[in-house]
């Protein structure tokens, strides 16, 4: 054959088609043979091969432990030609009681710890055998219940799936990442799952709500609180996707907080690091000390020492739940390979029904396999009985004939199997007593045959048998729920919203250069405090230690800071620019706080403003929250608290000496924006800002007005204010000469 002829047999394929087919083949391999579990036994191929290899090595629950390297070697050499480290890690996972709800492997040696699951010893050091629970997956393997396939090199056979007696897919759950899809099935409580299976066997039309009344939610290996609302859990089970939240368990012990259990796969050392980090940055003012008292008797015992009995432990834990791994979310994605061999996201009810179909098929195959064995044995016994009834003739044929098998077949109408069993009989079994034994065995097998045939013909009796086996296994292997369902859990909130320390009077002082500090008590003289050179007192707010201080700058932005986190007034404080990142050339002009429902008048010197509540000023990031939209070249004025929205009026004074009074109720109540026009003034230019609103005040009706001009107070009587009354947006009236450089306006009641 020449070169030209050989090239004629080469298949040519466009690179695009070849790459697409190769990638799809690889994707399907990863999905079906690596990452996703099958619904029947809930195992991935590597897990299934490990369990089968251990059963072939005789490593049952009552055998001696053997080196893990022996198991891994058998798995790799016979069934799973992949990396030994990946195979051993899969083996370790099935042995960790803190990773698997119902472990499949009983390990001896260092198999890792909850703090560091990857800290297990090498496979040459550890030893393993199967757990009693693993027998539920393997016990029916030799009873004709599953199909067998060739291993990777075609020299051995392995089970395509294990005949699980319980829905392991739900009991132990699984996680995996494939190409374009993933799976995250949480573990569940055995007793609850079996009760749900019994319900669906008795009533296949039972609704998802009825199933959810039995299966309350996931049940993770480590003790914790499941705080996901019941409605959300039912939605997860309806769609097959969602997320659940677990929370650590804690209690008060002699005034200290003791955390005695952590959520699933949460490291205690990492939690300690997270809490210690917050203590170093003074974000936990109510916490004095942190100790790890975990030992063999108490695997998890973290002690938080409070500064005093006035510290609210519940609020402190609420903060820690929000900022550490003491509360954690877990994704749920019930994606698995169904009985049709295709991956699918399934809801809880469909998953249970499909597994029950698998179980019914498995039990039917087991019964049929046993029935075939019984019929085969009865057939053999019939032939042996004929031989005993004609013993002398049979012996003569065997002694005298060249081919006794053919003669026996023709003489007594026996089958090949019957003839072989007769010819294989030993002389000592030719006693009269053997005939009695044969008839007794025939009777026993005939009864078993009738029972098996009844079970195979009756769906109801077959279901009753499955229910009996499920309840028997549940009674043997079930235990109490570890993830306690908490229906009314306190929401996790960081200190940015509530404070944890006791409520004490605090005075927050802000300087003109933007330095802030806090002093205990409300009887502080802020002007007597020490300030940096070139700095001076600007304003203060009388708050409580549980409050949040709200800062406002001249660009119309608000910022939020916990009062308990402020530096002491004994020093000169610290600059707010170290806490926040305000716009360039921005200046802090006010500090306020108190009740969230407190109303404020927010305005710009361009003559626009509106009303909002303090809760609308809360900011969640360092860049602040844009509250007031400013016209070009305008600046924000300090917010003014409003105590009476309906019976107050606004007094607005411009730099030109014009005064306007109008009802406060005419201003809009919004959460942010530019607002409405308060007083009409010319649009200020960058180079000429004489015409602007410089002073703003809220005053009750029918009261005198005090104007501060050049450090002197001038009183305008209520009767003299009628000429300054007007409508919102008007330019107002000029004040008398000498009173037009107003520095502040206050009401005299």
mmCIF file with all atom_site columns, N, CA and C in Angstrom, residues 66-127:
data_model
loop_
_atom_site.group_PDB
_atom_site.id
_atom_site.type_symbol
_atom_site.label_atom_id
_atom_site.label_alt_id
_atom_site.label_comp_id
_atom_site.label_asym_id
_atom_site.label_entity_id
_atom_site.label_seq_id
_atom_site.pdbx_PDB_ins_code
_atom_site.Cartn_x
_atom_site.Cartn_y
_atom_site.Cartn_z
_atom_site.occupancy
_atom_site.B_iso_or_equiv
_atom_site.pdbx_formal_charge
_atom_site.auth_seq_id
_atom_site.auth_comp_id
_atom_site.auth_asym_id
_atom_site.auth_atom_id
_atom_site.pdbx_PDB_model_num
ATOM 1   N N  . UNK A 1 66  ? -7.306  -2.389 58.413 1.00 0.00 ? 66  UNK A N  1
ATOM 2   C CA . UNK A 1 66  ? -6.138  -2.570 57.554 1.00 0.00 ? 66  UNK A CA 1
ATOM 3   C C  . UNK A 1 66  ? -5.646  -1.220 57.083 1.00 0.00 ? 66  UNK A C  1
ATOM 4   N N  . UNK A 1 67  ? -4.377  -1.170 56.717 1.00 0.00 ? 67  UNK A N  1
ATOM 5   C CA . UNK A 1 67  ? -3.780  0.079  56.270 1.00 0.00 ? 67  UNK A CA 1
ATOM 6   C C  . UNK A 1 67  ? -4.575  0.686  55.111 1.00 0.00 ? 67  UNK A C  1
ATOM 7   N N  . UNK A 1 68  ? -4.758  1.986  55.169 1.00 0.00 ? 68  UNK A N  1
ATOM 8   C CA . UNK A 1 68  ? -5.493  2.674  54.113 1.00 0.00 ? 68  UNK A CA 1
ATOM 9   C C  . UNK A 1 68  ? -4.783  2.541  52.773 1.00 0.00 ? 68  UNK A C  1
ATOM 10  N N  . UNK A 1 69  ? -3.457  2.458  52.801 1.00 0.00 ? 69  UNK A N  1
ATOM 11  C CA . UNK A 1 69  ? -2.701  2.324  51.562 1.00 0.00 ? 69  UNK A CA 1
ATOM 12  C C  . UNK A 1 69  ? -3.092  1.043  50.831 1.00 0.00 ? 69  UNK A C  1
ATOM 13  N N  . UNK A 1 70  ? -3.459  0.000  51.575 1.00 0.00 ? 70  UNK A N  1
ATOM 14  C CA . UNK A 1 70  ? -3.889  -1.252 50.962 1.00 0.00 ? 70  UNK A CA 1
ATOM 15  C C  . UNK A 1 70  ? -5.181  -1.033 50.175 1.00 0.00 ? 70  UNK A C  1
ATOM 16  N N  . UNK A 1 71  ? -6.117  -0.334 50.779 1.00 0.00 ? 71  UNK A N  1
ATOM 17  C CA . UNK A 1 71  ? -7.383  -0.055 50.103 1.00 0.00 ? 71  UNK A CA 1
ATOM 18  C C  . UNK A 1 71  ? -7.165  0.823  48.883 1.00 0.00 ? 71  UNK A C  1
ATOM 19  N N  . UNK A 1 72  ? -6.406  1.907  49.050 1.00 0.00 ? 72  UNK A N  1
ATOM 20  C CA . UNK A 1 72  ? -6.167  2.826  47.934 1.00 0.00 ? 72  UNK A CA 1
ATOM 21  C C  . UNK A 1 72  ? -5.465  2.096  46.789 1.00 0.00 ? 72  UNK A C  1
ATOM 22  N N  . UNK A 1 73  ? -4.530  1.229  47.111 1.00 0.00 ? 73  UNK A N  1
ATOM 23  C CA . UNK A 1 73  ? -3.839  0.476  46.074 1.00 0.00 ? 73  UNK A CA 1
ATOM 24  C C  . UNK A 1 73  ? -4.782  -0.412 45.283 1.00 0.00 ? 73  UNK A C  1
ATOM 25  N N  . UNK A 1 74  ? -5.689  -1.095 45.973 1.00 0.00 ? 74  UNK A N  1
ATOM 26  C CA . UNK A 1 74  ? -6.663  -1.942 45.287 1.00 0.00 ? 74  UNK A CA 1
ATOM 27  C C  . UNK A 1 74  ? -7.602  -1.121 44.410 1.00 0.00 ? 74  UNK A C  1
ATOM 28  N N  . UNK A 1 75  ? -8.039  0.017  44.928 1.00 0.00 ? 75  UNK A N  1
ATOM 29  C CA . UNK A 1 75  ? -8.960  0.867  44.168 1.00 0.00 ? 75  UNK A CA 1
ATOM 30  C C  . UNK A 1 75  ? -8.297  1.365  42.888 1.00 0.00 ? 75  UNK A C  1
ATOM 31  N N  . UNK A 1 76  ? -7.062  1.841  43.002 1.00 0.00 ? 76  UNK A N  1
ATOM 32  C CA . UNK A 1 76  ? -6.369  2.383  41.827 1.00 0.00 ? 76  UNK A CA 1
ATOM 33  C C  . UNK A 1 76  ? -5.999  1.280  40.839 1.00 0.00 ? 76  UNK A C  1
ATOM 34  N N  . UNK A 1 77  ? -5.529  0.165  41.346 1.00 0.00 ? 77  UNK A N  1
ATOM 35  C CA . UNK A 1 77  ? -5.067  -0.893 40.462 1.00 0.00 ? 77  UNK A CA 1
ATOM 36  C C  . UNK A 1 77  ? -6.176  -1.654 39.772 1.00 0.00 ? 77  UNK A C  1
ATOM 37  N N  . UNK A 1 78  ? -7.356  -1.716 40.408 1.00 0.00 ? 78  UNK A N  1
ATOM 38  C CA . UNK A 1 78  ? -8.425  -2.547 39.853 1.00 0.00 ? 78  UNK A CA 1
ATOM 39  C C  . UNK A 1 78  ? -9.571  -1.754 39.218 1.00 0.00 ? 78  UNK A C  1
ATOM 40  N N  . UNK A 1 79  ? -9.903  -0.584 39.814 1.00 0.00 ? 79  UNK A N  1
ATOM 41  C CA . UNK A 1 79  ? -11.141 0.072  39.378 1.00 0.00 ? 79  UNK A CA 1
ATOM 42  C C  . UNK A 1 79  ? -11.014 1.545  39.015 1.00 0.00 ? 79  UNK A C  1
ATOM 43  N N  . UNK A 1 80  ? -10.072 2.257  39.571 1.00 0.00 ? 80  UNK A N  1
ATOM 44  C CA . UNK A 1 80  ? -10.077 3.731  39.460 1.00 0.00 ? 80  UNK A CA 1
ATOM 45  C C  . UNK A 1 80  ? -8.670  4.235  39.158 1.00 0.00 ? 80  UNK A C  1
ATOM 46  N N  . UNK A 1 81  ? -8.249  4.238  37.900 1.00 0.00 ? 81  UNK A N  1
ATOM 47  C CA . UNK A 1 81  ? -6.863  4.612  37.564 1.00 0.00 ? 81  UNK A CA 1
ATOM 48  C C  . UNK A 1 81  ? -6.646  6.121  37.562 1.00 0.00 ? 81  UNK A C  1
ATOM 49  N N  . UNK A 1 82  ? -6.695  6.708  38.748 1.00 0.00 ? 82  UNK A N  1
ATOM 50  C CA . UNK A 1 82  ? -6.488  8.152  38.887 1.00 0.00 ? 82  UNK A CA 1
ATOM 51  C C  . UNK A 1 82  ? -5.479  8.399  40.003 1.00 0.00 ? 82  UNK A C  1
ATOM 52  N N  . UNK A 1 83  ? -5.376  9.643  40.447 1.00 0.00 ? 83  UNK A N  1
ATOM 53  C CA . UNK A 1 83  ? -4.389  9.993  41.463 1.00 0.00 ? 83  UNK A CA 1
ATOM 54  C C  . UNK A 1 83  ? -4.672  9.370  42.816 1.00 0.00 ? 83  UNK A C  1
ATOM 55  N N  . UNK A 1 84  ? -3.605  8.929  43.486 1.00 0.00 ? 84  UNK A N  1
ATOM 56  C CA . UNK A 1 84  ? -3.790  8.307  44.787 1.00 0.00 ? 84  UNK A CA 1
ATOM 57  C C  . UNK A 1 84  ? -4.210  9.313  45.848 1.00 0.00 ? 84  UNK A C  1
ATOM 58  N N  . UNK A 1 85  ? -3.731  10.561 45.756 1.00 0.00 ? 85  UNK A N  1
ATOM 59  C CA . UNK A 1 85  ? -4.090  11.558 46.771 1.00 0.00 ? 85  UNK A CA 1
ATOM 60  C C  . UNK A 1 85  ? -5.576  11.901 46.692 1.00 0.00 ? 85  UNK A C  1
ATOM 61  N N  . UNK A 1 86  ? -6.110  12.024 45.474 1.00 0.00 ? 86  UNK A N  1
ATOM 62  C CA . UNK A 1 86  ? -7.538  12.327 45.331 1.00 0.00 ? 86  UNK A CA 1
ATOM 63  C C  . UNK A 1 86  ? -8.383  11.166 45.837 1.00 0.00 ? 86  UNK A C  1
ATOM 64  N N  . UNK A 1 87  ? -7.948  9.952  45.568 1.00 0.00 ? 87  UNK A N  1
ATOM 65  C CA . UNK A 1 87  ? -8.678  8.772  46.039 1.00 0.00 ? 87  UNK A CA 1
ATOM 66  C C  . UNK A 1 87  ? -8.652  8.701  47.570 1.00 0.00 ? 87  UNK A C  1
ATOM 67  N N  . UNK A 1 88  ? -7.499  8.967  48.150 1.00 0.00 ? 88  UNK A N  1
ATOM 68  C CA . UNK A 1 88  ? -7.384  8.905  49.607 1.00 0.00 ? 88  UNK A CA 1
ATOM 69  C C  . UNK A 1 88  ? -8.204  10.004 50.273 1.00 0.00 ? 88  UNK A C  1
ATOM 70  N N  . UNK A 1 89  ? -8.243  11.191 49.671 1.00 0.00 ? 89  UNK A N  1
ATOM 71  C CA . UNK A 1 89  ? -9.055  12.276 50.232 1.00 0.00 ? 89  UNK A CA 1
ATOM 72  C C  . UNK A 1 89  ? -10.531 11.908 50.218 1.00 0.00 ? 89  UNK A C  1
ATOM 73  N N  . UNK A 1 90  ? -10.985 11.241 49.163 1.00 0.00 ? 90  UNK A N  1
ATOM 74  C CA . UNK A 1 90  ? -12.379 10.785 49.127 1.00 0.00 ? 90  UNK A CA 1
ATOM 75  C C  . UNK A 1 90  ? -12.637 9.774  50.232 1.00 0.00 ? 90  UNK A C  1
ATOM 76  N N  . UNK A 1 91  ? -11.663 8.933  50.486 1.00 0.00 ? 91  UNK A N  1
ATOM 77  C CA . UNK A 1 91  ? -11.774 7.941  51.555 1.00 0.00 ? 91  UNK A CA 1
ATOM 78  C C  . UNK A 1 91  ? -11.822 8.618  52.921 1.00 0.00 ? 91  UNK A C  1
ATOM 79  N N  . UNK A 1 92  ? -10.979 9.631  53.106 1.00 0.00 ? 92  UNK A N  1
ATOM 80  C CA . UNK A 1 92  ? -10.940 10.364 54.374 1.00 0.00 ? 92  UNK A CA 1
ATOM 81  C C  . UNK A 1 92  ? -12.276 11.042 54.646 1.00 0.00 ? 92  UNK A C  1
ATOM 82  N N  . UNK A 1 93  ? -12.841 11.632 53.603 1.00 0.00 ? 93  UNK A N  1
ATOM 83  C CA . UNK A 1 93  ? -14.107 12.355 53.766 1.00 0.00 ? 93  UNK A CA 1
ATOM 84  C C  . UNK A 1 93  ? -15.204 11.431 54.283 1.00 0.00 ? 93  UNK A C  1
ATOM 85  N N  . UNK A 1 94  ? -15.228 10.204 53.778 1.00 0.00 ? 94  UNK A N  1
ATOM 86  C CA . UNK A 1 94  ? -16.262 9.261  54.208 1.00 0.00 ? 94  UNK A CA 1
ATOM 87  C C  . UNK A 1 94  ? -16.018 8.734  55.618 1.00 0.00 ? 94  UNK A C  1
ATOM 88  N N  . UNK A 1 95  ? -14.816 9.001  56.161 1.00 0.00 ? 95  UNK A N  1
ATOM 89  C CA . UNK A 1 95  ? -14.485 8.529  57.511 1.00 0.00 ? 95  UNK A CA 1
ATOM 90  C C  . UNK A 1 95  ? -14.631 9.613  58.569 1.00 0.00 ? 95  UNK A C  1
ATOM 91  N N  . UNK A 1 96  ? -14.780 10.874 58.153 1.00 0.00 ? 96  UNK A N  1
ATOM 92  C CA . UNK A 1 96  ? -14.836 11.986 59.104 1.00 0.00 ? 96  UNK A CA 1
ATOM 93  C C  . UNK A 1 96  ? -16.257 12.172 59.622 1.00 0.00 ? 96  UNK A C  1
ATOM 94  N N  . UNK A 1 97  ? -16.448 11.955 60.913 1.00 0.00 ? 97  UNK A N  1
ATOM 95  C CA . UNK A 1 97  ? -17.781 12.085 61.508 1.00 0.00 ? 97  UNK A CA 1
ATOM 96  C C  . UNK A 1 97  ? -18.279 13.518 61.480 1.00 0.00 ? 97  UNK A C  1
ATOM 97  N N  . UNK A 1 98  ? -17.365 14.489 61.374 1.00 0.00 ? 98  UNK A N  1
ATOM 98  C CA . UNK A 1 98  ? -17.774 15.895 61.308 1.00 0.00 ? 98  UNK A CA 1
ATOM 99  C C  . UNK A 1 98  ? -18.025 16.340 59.867 1.00 0.00 ? 98  UNK A C  1
ATOM 100 N N  . UNK A 1 99  ? -17.771 15.467 58.893 1.00 0.00 ? 99  UNK A N  1
ATOM 101 C CA . UNK A 1 99  ? -18.043 15.777 57.489 1.00 0.00 ? 99  UNK A CA 1
ATOM 102 C C  . UNK A 1 99  ? -19.226 14.984 56.950 1.00 0.00 ? 99  UNK A C  1
ATOM 103 N N  . UNK A 1 100 ? -19.346 13.713 57.387 1.00 0.00 ? 100 UNK A N  1
ATOM 104 C CA . UNK A 1 100 ? -20.439 12.849 56.941 1.00 0.00 ? 100 UNK A CA 1
ATOM 105 C C  . UNK A 1 100 ? -21.415 12.654 58.086 1.00 0.00 ? 100 UNK A C  1
ATOM 106 N N  . UNK A 1 101 ? -22.696 12.834 57.771 1.00 0.00 ? 101 UNK A N  1
ATOM 107 C CA . UNK A 1 101 ? -23.718 12.641 58.810 1.00 0.00 ? 101 UNK A CA 1
ATOM 108 C C  . UNK A 1 101 ? -23.725 11.197 59.291 1.00 0.00 ? 101 UNK A C  1
ATOM 109 N N  . UNK A 1 102 ? -23.593 10.254 58.368 1.00 0.00 ? 102 UNK A N  1
ATOM 110 C CA . UNK A 1 102 ? -23.523 8.835  58.713 1.00 0.00 ? 102 UNK A CA 1
ATOM 111 C C  . UNK A 1 102 ? -22.280 8.271  58.024 1.00 0.00 ? 102 UNK A C  1
ATOM 112 N N  . UNK A 1 103 ? -21.124 8.300  58.707 1.00 0.00 ? 103 UNK A N  1
ATOM 113 C CA . UNK A 1 103 ? -19.861 7.893  58.074 1.00 0.00 ? 103 UNK A CA 1
ATOM 114 C C  . UNK A 1 103 ? -19.928 6.464  57.532 1.00 0.00 ? 103 UNK A C  1
ATOM 115 N N  . UNK A 1 104 ? -19.235 6.254  56.412 1.00 0.00 ? 104 UNK A N  1
ATOM 116 C CA . UNK A 1 104 ? -19.215 4.947  55.756 1.00 0.00 ? 104 UNK A CA 1
ATOM 117 C C  . UNK A 1 104 ? -17.956 4.164  56.084 1.00 0.00 ? 104 UNK A C  1
ATOM 118 N N  . UNK A 1 105 ? -16.938 4.847  56.601 1.00 0.00 ? 105 UNK A N  1
ATOM 119 C CA . UNK A 1 105 ? -15.663 4.206  56.900 1.00 0.00 ? 105 UNK A CA 1
ATOM 120 C C  . UNK A 1 105 ? -15.303 4.466  58.356 1.00 0.00 ? 105 UNK A C  1
ATOM 121 N N  . UNK A 1 106 ? -14.860 3.419  59.015 1.00 0.00 ? 106 UNK A N  1
ATOM 122 C CA . UNK A 1 106 ? -14.411 3.507  60.405 1.00 0.00 ? 106 UNK A CA 1
ATOM 123 C C  . UNK A 1 106 ? -12.887 3.614  60.389 1.00 0.00 ? 106 UNK A C  1
ATOM 124 N N  . UNK A 1 107 ? -12.381 4.804  60.690 1.00 0.00 ? 107 UNK A N  1
ATOM 125 C CA . UNK A 1 107 ? -10.950 5.048  60.611 1.00 0.00 ? 107 UNK A CA 1
ATOM 126 C C  . UNK A 1 107 ? -10.250 4.889  61.948 1.00 0.00 ? 107 UNK A C  1
ATOM 127 N N  . UNK A 1 108 ? -8.994  4.519  61.870 1.00 0.00 ? 108 UNK A N  1
ATOM 128 C CA . UNK A 1 108 ? -8.153  4.404  63.063 1.00 0.00 ? 108 UNK A CA 1
ATOM 129 C C  . UNK A 1 108 ? -6.866  5.170  62.787 1.00 0.00 ? 108 UNK A C  1
ATOM 130 N N  . UNK A 1 109 ? -6.555  6.145  63.641 1.00 0.00 ? 109 UNK A N  1
ATOM 131 C CA . UNK A 1 109 ? -5.410  7.011  63.405 1.00 0.00 ? 109 UNK A CA 1
ATOM 132 C C  . UNK A 1 109 ? -5.865  8.456  63.257 1.00 0.00 ? 109 UNK A C  1
ATOM 133 N N  . UNK A 1 110 ? -5.021  9.272  62.665 1.00 0.00 ? 110 UNK A N  1
ATOM 134 C CA . UNK A 1 110 ? -5.330  10.683 62.492 1.00 0.00 ? 110 UNK A CA 1
ATOM 135 C C  . UNK A 1 110 ? -6.068  10.888 61.177 1.00 0.00 ? 110 UNK A C  1
ATOM 136 N N  . UNK A 1 111 ? -7.366  11.153 61.276 1.00 0.00 ? 111 UNK A N  1
ATOM 137 C CA . UNK A 1 111 ? -8.203  11.368 60.096 1.00 0.00 ? 111 UNK A CA 1
ATOM 138 C C  . UNK A 1 111 ? -8.665  12.816 60.001 1.00 0.00 ? 111 UNK A C  1
ATOM 139 N N  . UNK A 1 112 ? -7.901  13.746 60.570 1.00 0.00 ? 112 UNK A N  1
ATOM 140 C CA . UNK A 1 112 ? -8.258  15.159 60.500 1.00 0.00 ? 112 UNK A CA 1
ATOM 141 C C  . UNK A 1 112 ? -9.103  15.589 61.680 1.00 0.00 ? 112 UNK A C  1
ATOM 142 N N  . UNK A 1 113 ? -9.341  16.895 61.765 1.00 0.00 ? 113 UNK A N  1
ATOM 143 C CA . UNK A 1 113 ? -10.122 17.464 62.866 1.00 0.00 ? 113 UNK A CA 1
ATOM 144 C C  . UNK A 1 113 ? -11.054 18.534 62.317 1.00 0.00 ? 113 UNK A C  1
ATOM 145 N N  . UNK A 1 114 ? -12.097 18.894 63.070 1.00 0.00 ? 114 UNK A N  1
ATOM 146 C CA . UNK A 1 114 ? -12.998 19.959 62.597 1.00 0.00 ? 114 UNK A CA 1
ATOM 147 C C  . UNK A 1 114 ? -12.271 21.270 62.338 1.00 0.00 ? 114 UNK A C  1
ATOM 148 N N  . UNK A 1 115 ? -11.215 21.567 63.112 1.00 0.00 ? 115 UNK A N  1
ATOM 149 C CA . UNK A 1 115 ? -10.455 22.795 62.892 1.00 0.00 ? 115 UNK A CA 1
ATOM 150 C C  . UNK A 1 115 ? -9.720  22.774 61.561 1.00 0.00 ? 115 UNK A C  1
ATOM 151 N N  . UNK A 1 116 ? -9.213  21.611 61.198 1.00 0.00 ? 116 UNK A N  1
ATOM 152 C CA . UNK A 1 116 ? -8.449  21.476 59.959 1.00 0.00 ? 116 UNK A CA 1
ATOM 153 C C  . UNK A 1 116 ? -8.717  20.101 59.364 1.00 0.00 ? 116 UNK A C  1
ATOM 154 N N  . UNK A 1 117 ? -9.781  19.963 58.559 1.00 0.00 ? 117 UNK A N  1
ATOM 155 C CA . UNK A 1 117 ? -10.116 18.651 57.994 1.00 0.00 ? 117 UNK A CA 1
ATOM 156 C C  . UNK A 1 117 ? -9.016  18.066 57.113 1.00 0.00 ? 117 UNK A C  1
ATOM 157 N N  . UNK A 1 118 ? -8.118  18.911 56.620 1.00 0.00 ? 118 UNK A N  1
ATOM 158 C CA . UNK A 1 118 ? -7.049  18.440 55.743 1.00 0.00 ? 118 UNK A CA 1
ATOM 159 C C  . UNK A 1 118 ? -5.806  17.992 56.519 1.00 0.00 ? 118 UNK A C  1
ATOM 160 N N  . UNK A 1 119 ? -5.884  17.956 57.827 1.00 0.00 ? 119 UNK A N  1
ATOM 161 C CA . UNK A 1 119 ? -4.710  17.623 58.636 1.00 0.00 ? 119 UNK A CA 1
ATOM 162 C C  . UNK A 1 119 ? -4.564  16.118 58.876 1.00 0.00 ? 119 UNK A C  1
ATOM 163 N N  . UNK A 1 120 ? -5.216  15.294 58.068 1.00 0.00 ? 120 UNK A N  1
ATOM 164 C CA . UNK A 1 120 ? -5.153  13.853 58.271 1.00 0.00 ? 120 UNK A CA 1
ATOM 165 C C  . UNK A 1 120 ? -3.758  13.325 57.933 1.00 0.00 ? 120 UNK A C  1
ATOM 166 N N  . UNK A 1 121 ? -3.424  12.194 58.524 1.00 0.00 ? 121 UNK A N  1
ATOM 167 C CA . UNK A 1 121 ? -2.121  11.569 58.290 1.00 0.00 ? 121 UNK A CA 1
ATOM 168 C C  . UNK A 1 121 ? -2.095  10.896 56.925 1.00 0.00 ? 121 UNK A C  1
ATOM 169 N N  . UNK A 1 122 ? -0.885  10.551 56.470 1.00 0.00 ? 122 UNK A N  1
ATOM 170 C CA . UNK A 1 122 ? -0.724  9.878  55.186 1.00 0.00 ? 122 UNK A CA 1
ATOM 171 C C  . UNK A 1 122 ? -1.336  8.482  55.253 1.00 0.00 ? 122 UNK A C  1
ATOM 172 N N  . UNK A 1 123 ? -1.689  7.939  54.078 1.00 0.00 ? 123 UNK A N  1
ATOM 173 C CA . UNK A 1 123 ? -2.397  6.659  54.042 1.00 0.00 ? 123 UNK A CA 1
ATOM 174 C C  . UNK A 1 123 ? -1.552  5.495  54.554 1.00 0.00 ? 123 UNK A C  1
ATOM 175 N N  . UNK A 1 124 ? -0.228  5.671  54.607 1.00 0.00 ? 124 UNK A N  1
ATOM 176 C CA . UNK A 1 124 ? 0.610   4.593  55.134 1.00 0.00 ? 124 UNK A CA 1
ATOM 177 C C  . UNK A 1 124 ? 0.508   4.491  56.657 1.00 0.00 ? 124 UNK A C  1
ATOM 178 N N  . UNK A 1 125 ? -0.044  5.512  57.296 1.00 0.00 ? 125 UNK A N  1
ATOM 179 C CA . UNK A 1 125 ? -0.170  5.508  58.758 1.00 0.00 ? 125 UNK A CA 1
ATOM 180 C C  . UNK A 1 125 ? -1.566  5.121  59.228 1.00 0.00 ? 125 UNK A C  1
ATOM 181 N N  . UNK A 1 126 ? -2.585  5.521  58.499 1.00 0.00 ? 126 UNK A N  1
ATOM 182 C CA . UNK A 1 126 ? -3.960  5.293  58.957 1.00 0.00 ? 126 UNK A CA 1
ATOM 183 C C  . UNK A 1 126 ? -4.449  3.905  58.575 1.00 0.00 ? 126 UNK A C  1
ATOM 184 N N  . UNK A 1 127 ? -5.461  3.457  59.320 1.00 0.00 ? 127 UNK A N  1
ATOM 185 C CA . UNK A 1 127 ? -6.080  2.162  59.053 1.00 0.00 ? 127 UNK A CA 1
ATOM 186 C C  . UNK A 1 127 ? -7.590  2.355  58.975 1.00 0.00 ? 127 UNK A C  1
#
